């Protein structure tokens, strides 16, 4: 056992001394930069094995890098390995740990002394397309040459045309991170030559940097860059897969049945839908405006009265409050469940009147039951196959769960971002997953036509309807509210609606009454009702690798693409 360890130690020392005695007499690099963005590199390495016998050299060239937290890869192809006379060497290429390993030489033959190796390869994606310029930032000699000194080095970059005047150049020498610039730059028409002015001792290297004006190199299209990014960072394709799944699920399970493209104007709402149900079916959500429009609808139908009250607060500053007066109770024969719950919520405790200001921080407890009734009624009437809110909750549950789990438990920042994006996709799609039945789609098309009638509000049609039904303004007003078209509806009755309604009282009404004054007053009352009915106590449980670039990043020896190293074997 001791003999074996001694033998291994001797072999290690022999190899160490062998590498220590090696040196590179010349390391010249010719780089041909094509306007398409491709580069072709020829490395001319004059390697001195001294008195040791070896088989050849090996060269390692990185092709995987980090740009921030993301991967950034070069596409490198080895084209040829030859001597200074053009005779080909035997060589093997493998890709491992983000590097291309080129093993040059014949394992059956040994060589010594000085030998020249010309390694030719092409690379794509080596140009950084920045905001103000395009940059070629290249580690010409490499970082890891097993402590082998480079006695002389230069790098020539050949362009397709004359070097633009705006071109900026710099070069660095020394160990990784060094700012030393012991190198000379010579420009000659289409060539930029970088020449070291010192030996590159063990661990030192030559790095070159060229900033070209925008447009000199053809920039890849957005789609091409996106495809390349996803190919290099396959983890980011997971959100695309999730998006495709969600889109497919929506198309199969969430998209409303086809109900025709033509929307015919309708002059009446669907006979069996209250304003709140119409609003909920239209946007698949029970909103506060659906509930407050029901208050107005109940007033129009004679179940309550709205009275505007002027109150004085803080010296002479006036404020408005609204008294709600119950005219009669309603039962299941006259009212639907959501209307009964709204009426009971407004006048809880068998009261016959209340102030809107008094409903603040109390009425909110009735909202879940009212919303649930609206969804249940529409499901029971076969407008929805299931509650839209329940469908949204399921997808939001998965989305919020993915967000929390990814940001809390996933180890790498990349994974956290991907998980968070997937969670956000679930949350976004939750809005579109509720689905109407065929009956619901047909009725929704009816609502679209009815909404168009309210939005157009043609004067001649309105006059005819007013003669047939003097209450048409009041009757359709709650539907105009859920569609957000109350102003247009009022404009249509500018010369027709000249007396205040019997269900809404204000002391300011007199000879100056018109529909605009009324709508403004009603809008103010609805705004206050929305805030008051929705308001809840604050603490109420259940209340709702590569640097950015040599010039932009400062630049240093060992930065940019290229690099790697090698040794003898």
Coordinates of C-alpha atoms in Angstrom, one line a residue:
X1 CA 0.0 0.0 0.0
X2 CA 2.8 2.4 0.9
X3 CA 4.6 1.5 -2.4
X4 CA 1.4 2.3 -4.3
X5 CA 1.0 5.7 -2.6
X6 CA 4.6 6.5 -3.3
X7 CA 4.2 5.6 -6.9
X8 CA 1.1 7.9 -7.2
X9 CA 3.0 10.7 -5.5
X10 CA 5.9 10.4 -8.0
X11 CA 3.5 10.4 -10.9
X12 CA 1.8 13.5 -9.6
X13 CA 5.1 15.3 -9.0
X14 CA 6.3 14.3 -12.4
X15 CA 3.2 15.7 -14.1
X16 CA 3.4 18.9 -11.9
X17 CA 7.0 19.5 -12.9
X18 CA 6.1 18.8 -16.5
X19 CA 3.4 21.4 -16.5
X20 CA 5.6 23.8 -14.6
X21 CA 8.2 23.5 -17.3
X22 CA 5.8 24.0 -20.2
X23 CA 5.4 27.4 -21.8
X24 CA 3.6 29.0 -24.7
X25 CA 6.0 30.9 -26.9
X26 CA 3.2 32.5 -28.9
X27 CA -0.5 32.7 -28.6
X28 CA -2.0 34.6 -31.6
X29 CA -5.7 34.8 -32.2
X30 CA -7.3 35.9 -35.5
X31 CA -11.0 36.6 -35.2
X32 CA -13.2 37.2 -38.2
X33 CA -16.3 39.1 -37.3
X34 CA -19.2 38.7 -39.7
X35 CA -22.0 41.3 -39.9
X36 CA -24.5 38.5 -39.3
X37 CA -23.1 38.1 -35.8
X38 CA -21.1 35.0 -36.4
X39 CA -17.4 34.9 -35.6
X40 CA -14.7 32.5 -36.8
X41 CA -11.7 32.1 -34.5
X42 CA -8.2 30.8 -35.4
X43 CA -5.9 30.3 -32.4
X44 CA -2.2 29.9 -33.3
X45 CA -0.6 28.3 -30.2
X46 CA 3.2 27.7 -30.3
X47 CA 3.7 25.3 -27.4
X48 CA 7.0 24.3 -25.9
X49 CA 7.1 21.0 -24.1
X50 CA 10.8 21.6 -23.2
X51 CA 12.5 18.2 -22.5
X52 CA 9.3 16.4 -21.4
X53 CA 7.7 13.8 -23.6
X54 CA 4.0 14.2 -24.1
X55 CA 1.2 13.2 -26.6
X56 CA 0.0 16.7 -27.3
X57 CA -2.1 19.5 -25.7
X58 CA -5.7 19.9 -24.7
X59 CA -7.8 23.0 -25.0
X60 CA -11.0 23.9 -23.0
X61 CA -13.3 26.6 -24.3
X62 CA -16.4 27.6 -22.3
X63 CA -19.7 27.9 -24.1
X64 CA -22.0 28.3 -21.1
X65 CA -22.1 31.5 -19.1
X66 CA -24.3 33.4 -16.6
X67 CA -25.9 36.7 -17.5
X68 CA -27.4 37.9 -14.2
X69 CA -29.4 34.9 -12.9
X70 CA -30.0 33.5 -16.4
X71 CA -28.0 31.2 -18.6
X72 CA -26.3 32.5 -21.7
X73 CA -24.8 30.1 -24.2
X74 CA -22.6 30.3 -27.2
X75 CA -23.0 28.0 -30.1
X76 CA -19.5 26.8 -30.9
X77 CA -18.4 24.4 -33.6
X78 CA -14.9 23.1 -33.9
X79 CA -13.9 23.3 -37.6
X80 CA -10.3 22.1 -37.8
X81 CA -7.1 21.5 -35.8
X82 CA -3.8 21.6 -37.7
X83 CA -0.1 22.5 -37.5
X84 CA 1.5 25.6 -39.0
X85 CA 1.9 23.8 -42.4
X86 CA -1.8 22.9 -42.6
X87 CA -1.4 19.2 -41.7
X88 CA -4.3 17.9 -39.6
X89 CA -3.8 16.6 -36.1
X90 CA -5.8 13.8 -34.5
X91 CA -8.2 15.2 -32.0
X92 CA -11.3 14.4 -30.0
X93 CA -14.1 16.8 -28.9
X94 CA -16.5 16.4 -26.0
X95 CA -18.8 18.8 -24.2
X96 CA -18.8 18.6 -20.5
X97 CA -19.6 21.0 -17.6
X98 CA -20.3 23.9 -19.9
X99 CA -17.0 23.6 -21.7
X100 CA -15.8 22.2 -25.0
X101 CA -12.8 19.9 -24.4
X102 CA -10.5 19.4 -27.4
X103 CA -7.9 16.7 -26.8
X104 CA -5.2 17.0 -29.5
X105 CA -2.5 14.3 -30.3
X106 CA -2.0 10.6 -30.8
X107 CA -2.0 8.5 -27.7
X108 CA 0.4 6.0 -29.5
X109 CA 3.0 8.7 -30.2
X110 CA 5.0 11.0 -28.0
X111 CA 6.4 14.4 -28.9
X112 CA 8.7 16.9 -27.3
X113 CA 10.1 20.4 -27.9
X114 CA 8.2 23.1 -29.7
X115 CA 5.0 22.3 -31.6
X116 CA 2.4 24.6 -33.2
X117 CA -1.3 24.0 -33.0
X118 CA -3.9 26.0 -35.0
X119 CA -7.4 25.5 -33.6
X120 CA -10.2 26.9 -35.8
X121 CA -13.8 27.2 -34.6
X122 CA -16.9 29.3 -35.2
X123 CA -19.2 30.8 -32.5
X124 CA -22.6 32.4 -32.6
X125 CA -24.2 34.6 -30.0
X126 CA -20.9 36.2 -29.0
X127 CA -22.2 39.8 -29.6
X128 CA -23.9 41.7 -26.8
X129 CA -26.7 43.9 -28.3
X130 CA -26.9 46.8 -25.8
X131 CA -29.0 49.9 -25.8
X132 CA -26.5 52.4 -27.4
X133 CA -23.9 50.1 -29.0
X134 CA -23.1 46.4 -29.8
X135 CA -20.2 44.9 -28.0
X136 CA -17.7 42.1 -28.7
X137 CA -16.1 41.3 -25.4
X138 CA -13.7 38.4 -25.7
X139 CA -11.2 36.6 -23.4
X140 CA -8.6 35.9 -26.2
X141 CA -6.1 33.6 -24.4
X142 CA -8.1 32.0 -21.7
X143 CA -7.9 31.9 -17.9
X144 CA -6.8 28.3 -17.1
X145 CA -3.6 27.2 -18.7
X146 CA -2.3 25.1 -15.8
X147 CA 0.0 27.9 -14.7
X148 CA 1.7 27.9 -18.1
X149 CA 3.1 31.3 -19.0
X150 CA 2.4 33.0 -22.3
X151 CA 5.5 34.8 -23.6
X152 CA 3.9 36.7 -26.4
X153 CA 0.3 37.3 -27.5
X154 CA -1.8 39.3 -29.8
X155 CA -5.4 39.3 -31.1
X156 CA -6.5 40.6 -34.5
X157 CA -10.2 41.2 -35.2
X158 CA -11.1 41.4 -38.9
X159 CA -14.3 43.2 -39.8
X160 CA -16.4 43.0 -43.1
X161 CA -15.8 46.7 -43.8
X162 CA -13.8 49.6 -42.6
X163 CA -13.8 50.2 -38.8
X164 CA -16.4 52.9 -38.0
X165 CA -15.2 56.1 -36.5
X166 CA -17.5 55.7 -33.5
X167 CA -15.9 52.4 -32.6
X168 CA -14.5 52.2 -29.1
X169 CA -11.8 49.7 -28.1
X170 CA -10.0 48.7 -24.9
X171 CA -7.9 45.7 -23.8
X172 CA -6.9 44.2 -20.4
X173 CA -4.0 42.1 -19.2
X174 CA -3.3 40.3 -15.9
X175 CA -5.2 37.9 -13.7
X176 CA -9.0 37.8 -13.6
X177 CA -10.4 41.1 -12.5
X178 CA -7.3 43.0 -13.3
X179 CA -7.7 46.5 -14.8
X180 CA -4.1 46.6 -16.2
X181 CA -3.9 47.7 -19.8
X182 CA -0.4 46.7 -20.8
X183 CA -1.5 46.2 -24.4
X184 CA -1.4 48.2 -27.6
X185 CA -4.3 48.8 -29.9
X186 CA -3.6 49.4 -33.6
X187 CA -6.5 50.1 -36.1
X188 CA -5.9 49.5 -39.8
X189 CA -8.9 50.0 -42.1
X190 CA -10.8 46.7 -41.5
X191 CA -8.5 45.3 -38.8
X192 CA -8.2 46.0 -35.1
X193 CA -5.0 44.6 -33.6
X194 CA -4.5 44.1 -29.8
X195 CA -0.9 43.4 -28.9
X196 CA 0.4 42.5 -25.4
X197 CA 3.4 44.5 -24.2
X198 CA 4.4 42.0 -21.5
X199 CA 4.7 38.3 -20.8
X200 CA 1.4 36.9 -19.6
X201 CA 2.7 35.1 -16.5
X202 CA 0.9 32.2 -14.8
X203 CA -2.8 33.1 -14.4
X204 CA -2.6 36.2 -16.6
X205 CA -4.5 36.6 -19.9
X206 CA -5.4 39.0 -22.7
X207 CA -9.0 40.3 -23.0
X208 CA -10.2 42.5 -25.8
X209 CA -13.3 44.7 -26.0
X210 CA -14.9 46.4 -29.0
X211 CA -18.0 48.6 -28.9
X212 CA -19.5 49.0 -32.4
X213 CA -22.2 51.5 -33.4
X214 CA -25.7 50.1 -33.6
X215 CA -26.5 48.6 -36.9
X216 CA -23.0 47.6 -37.9
X217 CA -23.9 44.0 -36.8
X218 CA -27.3 42.7 -37.8
X219 CA -29.3 42.3 -34.6
X220 CA -31.4 39.1 -34.3
X221 CA -35.2 39.6 -34.3
X222 CA -37.1 39.6 -31.1
X223 CA -38.6 36.2 -31.8
X224 CA -35.1 34.8 -32.6
X225 CA -33.7 36.2 -29.3
X226 CA -36.8 34.9 -27.3
X227 CA -36.4 31.4 -28.8
X228 CA -32.7 31.4 -28.0
X229 CA -33.3 32.6 -24.5
X230 CA -35.9 29.8 -23.9
X231 CA -33.5 27.3 -25.4
X232 CA -30.7 28.4 -23.0
X233 CA -33.1 28.8 -20.0
X234 CA -35.5 25.9 -20.5
X235 CA -36.9 26.4 -17.0
X236 CA -38.7 29.5 -18.4
X237 CA -40.6 27.3 -20.8
X238 CA -42.6 26.0 -17.8
X239 CA -44.8 29.1 -17.7
X240 CA -45.4 28.6 -21.4
X241 CA -46.5 25.0 -20.8
X242 CA -48.8 26.3 -17.9
X243 CA -50.2 29.0 -20.2
X244 CA -50.9 26.4 -22.9
X245 CA -52.6 24.1 -20.4
X246 CA -54.7 27.0 -19.0
X247 CA -55.6 28.2 -22.4
X248 CA -56.6 24.7 -23.5
X249 CA -58.7 24.3 -20.4
X250 CA -60.4 27.6 -20.9
X251 CA -61.1 26.8 -24.5
X252 CA -62.7 23.5 -23.5
X253 CA -64.3 24.3 -20.2
X254 CA -64.3 28.1 -19.7
X255 CA -65.2 29.5 -23.1
X256 CA -68.9 30.4 -23.5
X257 CA -70.8 28.4 -26.1
X258 CA -71.1 30.0 -29.5
X259 CA -74.1 32.3 -29.7
X260 CA -73.6 34.1 -33.0
X261 CA -71.7 37.3 -33.9
X262 CA -74.7 39.5 -34.7
X263 CA -76.1 41.6 -31.8
X264 CA -79.6 42.7 -32.5
X265 CA -80.8 45.8 -30.6
X266 CA -83.3 44.8 -27.9
X267 CA -85.7 47.4 -26.3
X268 CA -86.5 45.4 -23.2
X269 CA -84.4 43.4 -20.7
X270 CA -84.8 39.6 -20.5
X271 CA -88.2 39.1 -18.7
X272 CA -87.0 36.9 -15.9
X273 CA -83.8 38.8 -15.0
X274 CA -83.6 41.5 -12.3
X275 CA -81.0 44.3 -12.8
X276 CA -78.6 42.6 -10.3
X277 CA -79.0 39.2 -12.1
X278 CA -78.5 40.9 -15.5
X279 CA -75.3 42.6 -14.3
X280 CA -74.0 39.4 -12.8
X281 CA -74.7 37.4 -15.9
X282 CA -73.2 40.1 -18.1
X283 CA -69.7 40.3 -16.4
X284 CA -70.0 37.0 -14.5
X285 CA -69.4 38.8 -11.2
X286 CA -71.8 40.0 -8.4
X287 CA -70.5 43.6 -8.0
X288 CA -71.5 46.3 -5.5
X289 CA -73.2 48.2 -8.4
X290 CA -75.4 45.2 -8.9
X291 CA -76.5 45.4 -5.3
X292 CA -77.0 49.2 -5.2
X293 CA -78.9 49.0 -8.5
X294 CA -81.3 46.6 -6.7
X295 CA -81.9 49.3 -4.0
X296 CA -82.9 51.7 -6.8
X297 CA -85.0 49.0 -8.5
X298 CA -86.8 48.2 -5.2
X299 CA -87.6 51.9 -4.9
X300 CA -88.9 52.1 -8.5
X301 CA -91.2 49.1 -7.8
X302 CA -92.6 50.7 -4.6
X303 CA -90.9 48.7 -1.8
X304 CA -88.9 51.7 -0.4
X305 CA -88.3 55.4 -0.9
X306 CA -85.0 57.3 -1.0
X307 CA -85.0 60.7 0.7
X308 CA -82.0 63.1 0.4
X309 CA -81.1 64.8 3.7
X310 CA -78.9 67.8 4.1
X311 CA -76.9 67.7 7.3
X312 CA -74.6 70.4 8.8
X313 CA -71.2 69.4 10.0
X314 CA -68.2 71.3 11.1
X315 CA -69.6 74.8 11.3
X316 CA -71.2 75.7 7.9
X317 CA -69.9 72.8 5.8
X318 CA -72.8 70.8 4.3
X319 CA -72.9 67.1 3.8
X320 CA -75.5 64.7 2.4
X321 CA -77.0 61.7 3.9
X322 CA -79.9 59.5 2.7
X323 CA -82.9 58.2 4.5
X324 CA -84.3 54.9 3.3
X325 CA -88.0 54.4 4.1
X326 CA -89.6 51.0 3.8
X327 CA -93.0 51.2 2.1
X328 CA -93.9 47.5 2.2
X329 CA -92.4 44.1 2.8
X330 CA -91.9 41.6 0.0
X331 CA -92.2 37.9 -0.1
X332 CA -91.1 35.1 -2.5
X333 CA -94.1 35.8 -4.8
X334 CA -92.9 39.3 -5.5
X335 CA -89.2 39.3 -4.8
X336 CA -86.3 37.0 -5.5
X337 CA -84.0 35.8 -2.7
X338 CA -81.3 38.3 -3.3
X339 CA -83.9 41.1 -3.2
X340 CA -85.4 39.8 0.1
X341 CA -81.9 39.6 1.6
X342 CA -81.1 43.2 0.5
X343 CA -84.4 44.5 1.9
X344 CA -83.9 42.7 5.2
X345 CA -80.3 43.9 5.4
X346 CA -81.3 47.5 4.9
X347 CA -84.1 47.4 7.5
X348 CA -82.7 44.8 10.0
X349 CA -84.4 44.6 13.4
X350 CA -87.9 45.3 11.9
X351 CA -87.1 48.9 11.3
X352 CA -89.1 50.8 8.8
X353 CA -86.5 53.5 8.1
X354 CA -82.8 53.9 8.3
X355 CA -80.0 56.3 7.2
X356 CA -77.4 55.1 4.8
X357 CA -74.7 56.5 7.1
X358 CA -76.0 54.1 9.8
X359 CA -75.4 51.1 7.5
X360 CA -71.7 51.7 7.5
X361 CA -69.8 48.8 9.1
X362 CA -73.0 46.8 9.6
X363 CA -74.5 46.0 6.2
X364 CA -71.3 44.2 4.9
X365 CA -72.3 41.1 6.9
X366 CA -75.2 40.6 4.5
X367 CA -73.0 40.8 1.4
X368 CA -71.8 37.1 1.2
X369 CA -75.4 35.8 1.5
X370 CA -76.6 38.3 -1.2
X371 CA -73.8 37.4 -3.6
X372 CA -74.3 33.6 -3.0
X373 CA -78.1 34.0 -3.7
X374 CA -77.4 35.8 -7.0
X375 CA -75.0 33.0 -8.1
X376 CA -77.3 30.2 -6.9
X377 CA -80.3 31.7 -8.7
X378 CA -78.5 32.0 -12.0
X379 CA -77.2 28.4 -11.6
X380 CA -80.7 27.1 -10.7
X381 CA -82.1 28.9 -13.8
X382 CA -79.4 27.2 -15.9
X383 CA -77.6 30.4 -16.9
X384 CA -74.3 29.0 -15.4
X385 CA -73.4 25.3 -15.0
X386 CA -71.8 26.2 -11.6
X387 CA -71.1 29.3 -9.5
X388 CA -68.6 31.6 -11.3
X389 CA -67.2 32.7 -7.9
X390 CA -66.4 29.1 -7.0
X391 CA -64.6 28.5 -10.2
X392 CA -62.6 31.7 -9.7
X393 CA -61.8 30.7 -6.1
X394 CA -60.4 27.3 -7.3
X395 CA -58.0 28.8 -9.8
X396 CA -57.1 31.6 -7.4
X397 CA -56.4 29.0 -4.7
X398 CA -53.9 27.2 -7.0
X399 CA -52.4 30.6 -8.1
X400 CA -51.9 32.0 -4.6
X401 CA -50.6 28.6 -3.4
X402 CA -48.0 28.5 -6.2
X403 CA -46.9 32.1 -5.4
X404 CA -46.5 31.3 -1.7
X405 CA -44.8 28.0 -2.1
X406 CA -42.4 29.2 -4.8
X407 CA -41.4 32.4 -3.0
X408 CA -41.0 30.6 0.3
X409 CA -39.6 27.2 -0.4
X410 CA -38.0 27.0 -3.8
X411 CA -34.2 27.3 -3.5
X412 CA -33.0 29.4 -6.5
X413 CA -34.1 32.8 -7.6
X414 CA -34.8 31.5 -11.1
X415 CA -37.1 28.8 -9.7
X416 CA -38.9 31.4 -7.5
X417 CA -39.6 33.6 -10.5
X418 CA -40.9 30.7 -12.6
X419 CA -43.1 29.5 -9.8
X420 CA -44.4 33.0 -9.2
X421 CA -45.2 33.5 -12.9
X422 CA -47.1 30.2 -13.0
X423 CA -49.1 31.3 -9.9
X424 CA -49.9 34.7 -11.5
X425 CA -51.1 32.9 -14.7
X426 CA -53.5 30.9 -12.6
X427 CA -54.8 34.1 -11.0
X428 CA -55.2 35.9 -14.3
X429 CA -57.0 33.0 -15.9
X430 CA -59.3 32.7 -12.9
X431 CA -61.1 35.7 -14.2
X432 CA -62.0 34.0 -17.5
X433 CA -62.7 30.5 -16.4
X434 CA -66.4 30.9 -15.4
X435 CA -68.6 29.6 -18.2
X436 CA -72.1 30.3 -19.2
X437 CA -74.5 27.6 -20.5
X438 CA -76.0 27.8 -23.9
X439 CA -79.1 29.5 -22.4
X440 CA -76.8 31.9 -20.5
X441 CA -74.9 32.8 -23.7
X442 CA -78.1 33.4 -25.7
X443 CA -79.5 35.6 -22.9
X444 CA -76.2 37.4 -22.6
X445 CA -76.5 38.2 -26.3
X446 CA -79.9 39.6 -25.5
X447 CA -78.3 41.8 -22.8
X448 CA -75.7 43.0 -25.2
X449 CA -78.5 44.2 -27.6
X450 CA -80.3 45.8 -24.7
X451 CA -77.2 47.6 -23.6
X452 CA -76.7 48.9 -27.1
X453 CA -80.3 50.3 -27.1
X454 CA -79.5 52.2 -23.8
X455 CA -76.2 53.4 -25.1
X456 CA -77.7 54.7 -28.4
X457 CA -80.9 56.0 -26.7
X458 CA -82.3 57.2 -30.0
X459 CA -84.7 60.2 -29.4
X460 CA -87.5 59.0 -31.7
X461 CA -87.6 55.6 -30.1
X462 CA -87.4 57.0 -26.6
X463 CA -90.4 59.3 -27.3
X464 CA -92.5 56.4 -28.6
X465 CA -91.6 54.2 -25.6
X466 CA -92.4 57.1 -23.2
X467 CA -95.9 57.5 -24.7
X468 CA -96.5 53.7 -24.4
X469 CA -95.0 53.5 -20.9
X470 CA -94.6 56.8 -18.9
X471 CA -92.5 54.8 -16.3
X472 CA -89.9 53.6 -18.9
X473 CA -87.2 55.9 -17.6
X474 CA -87.5 54.6 -14.0
X475 CA -88.0 51.0 -15.0
X476 CA -84.9 50.8 -17.2
X477 CA -82.7 53.1 -15.0
X478 CA -81.4 50.3 -12.7
X479 CA -80.2 48.3 -15.8
X480 CA -78.5 51.5 -17.1
X481 CA -76.7 51.7 -13.7
X482 CA -75.3 48.1 -14.0
X483 CA -74.1 48.9 -17.5
X484 CA -72.6 52.2 -16.4
X485 CA -74.8 54.1 -18.9
X486 CA -77.0 56.2 -16.6
X487 CA -75.7 59.5 -18.0
X488 CA -76.6 58.6 -21.5
X489 CA -79.9 57.3 -20.4
X490 CA -80.6 60.7 -18.7
X491 CA -79.5 62.6 -21.8
X492 CA -82.1 60.8 -23.8
X493 CA -84.9 62.1 -21.4
X494 CA -83.6 65.7 -21.2
X495 CA -86.9 67.1 -22.5
X496 CA -89.2 64.3 -21.4
X497 CA -88.4 63.7 -17.7
X498 CA -89.6 67.0 -16.2
X499 CA -91.0 65.9 -12.8
X500 CA -89.1 64.3 -10.0
X501 CA -90.0 60.6 -9.4
X502 CA -92.2 59.7 -6.5
X503 CA -89.6 57.2 -5.1
X504 CA -86.8 59.8 -4.7
X505 CA -87.2 63.0 -2.7
X506 CA -85.0 66.0 -2.4
X507 CA -85.9 69.4 -0.9
X508 CA -83.9 71.1 -3.7
X509 CA -86.3 70.0 -6.4
X510 CA -88.6 72.6 -7.7
X511 CA -89.3 74.3 -11.0
X512 CA -85.7 73.7 -12.0
X513 CA -85.9 69.9 -12.0
X514 CA -84.6 68.0 -15.0
X515 CA -83.1 64.5 -15.6
X516 CA -79.5 65.7 -15.3
X517 CA -80.1 67.1 -11.8
X518 CA -81.8 63.9 -10.8
X519 CA -79.0 61.7 -12.2
X520 CA -76.3 63.8 -10.5
X521 CA -78.2 63.5 -7.2
X522 CA -78.8 59.8 -7.7
X523 CA -75.2 59.2 -8.7
X524 CA -74.1 60.9 -5.4
X525 CA -76.4 58.7 -3.4
X526 CA -75.3 55.5 -5.1
X527 CA -71.6 56.5 -4.5
X528 CA -72.4 57.0 -0.8
X529 CA -74.4 53.8 -0.7
X530 CA -71.6 51.8 -2.3
X531 CA -69.1 53.0 0.3
X532 CA -71.4 52.5 3.2
X533 CA -72.9 49.1 2.2
X534 CA -69.4 47.7 1.5
X535 CA -67.7 49.3 4.4
X536 CA -66.5 47.0 7.2
X537 CA -64.5 47.5 10.4
X538 CA -60.8 47.3 9.8
X539 CA -60.3 44.4 12.2
X540 CA -63.5 42.6 11.1
X541 CA -62.8 38.9 10.6
X542 CA -63.4 37.9 7.0
X543 CA -63.5 41.4 5.6
X544 CA -62.6 41.9 2.3
X545 CA -21.5 35.3 -15.0
X546 CA -21.5 37.7 -17.8
X547 CA -20.8 41.3 -17.0
X548 CA -23.2 43.8 -18.6
X549 CA -20.4 44.6 -21.0
X550 CA -16.8 45.9 -20.9
X551 CA -17.8 49.5 -21.4
X552 CA -21.0 49.6 -19.5
X553 CA -19.7 47.4 -16.7
X554 CA -16.2 48.9 -16.5
X555 CA -14.3 45.9 -18.1
X556 CA -11.5 43.8 -16.7
X557 CA -9.1 41.0 -17.6
X558 CA -10.9 37.7 -17.9
X559 CA -14.3 39.2 -18.7
X560 CA -16.5 38.5 -21.6
X561 CA -16.8 35.4 -23.7
X562 CA -14.1 33.0 -24.8
X563 CA -11.5 32.1 -22.3
X564 CA -10.9 28.7 -20.9
X565 CA -7.4 27.2 -20.9
X566 CA -5.5 24.0 -21.5
X567 CA -2.3 22.1 -20.9
X568 CA -0.4 19.1 -22.1
X569 CA -1.1 15.4 -21.8

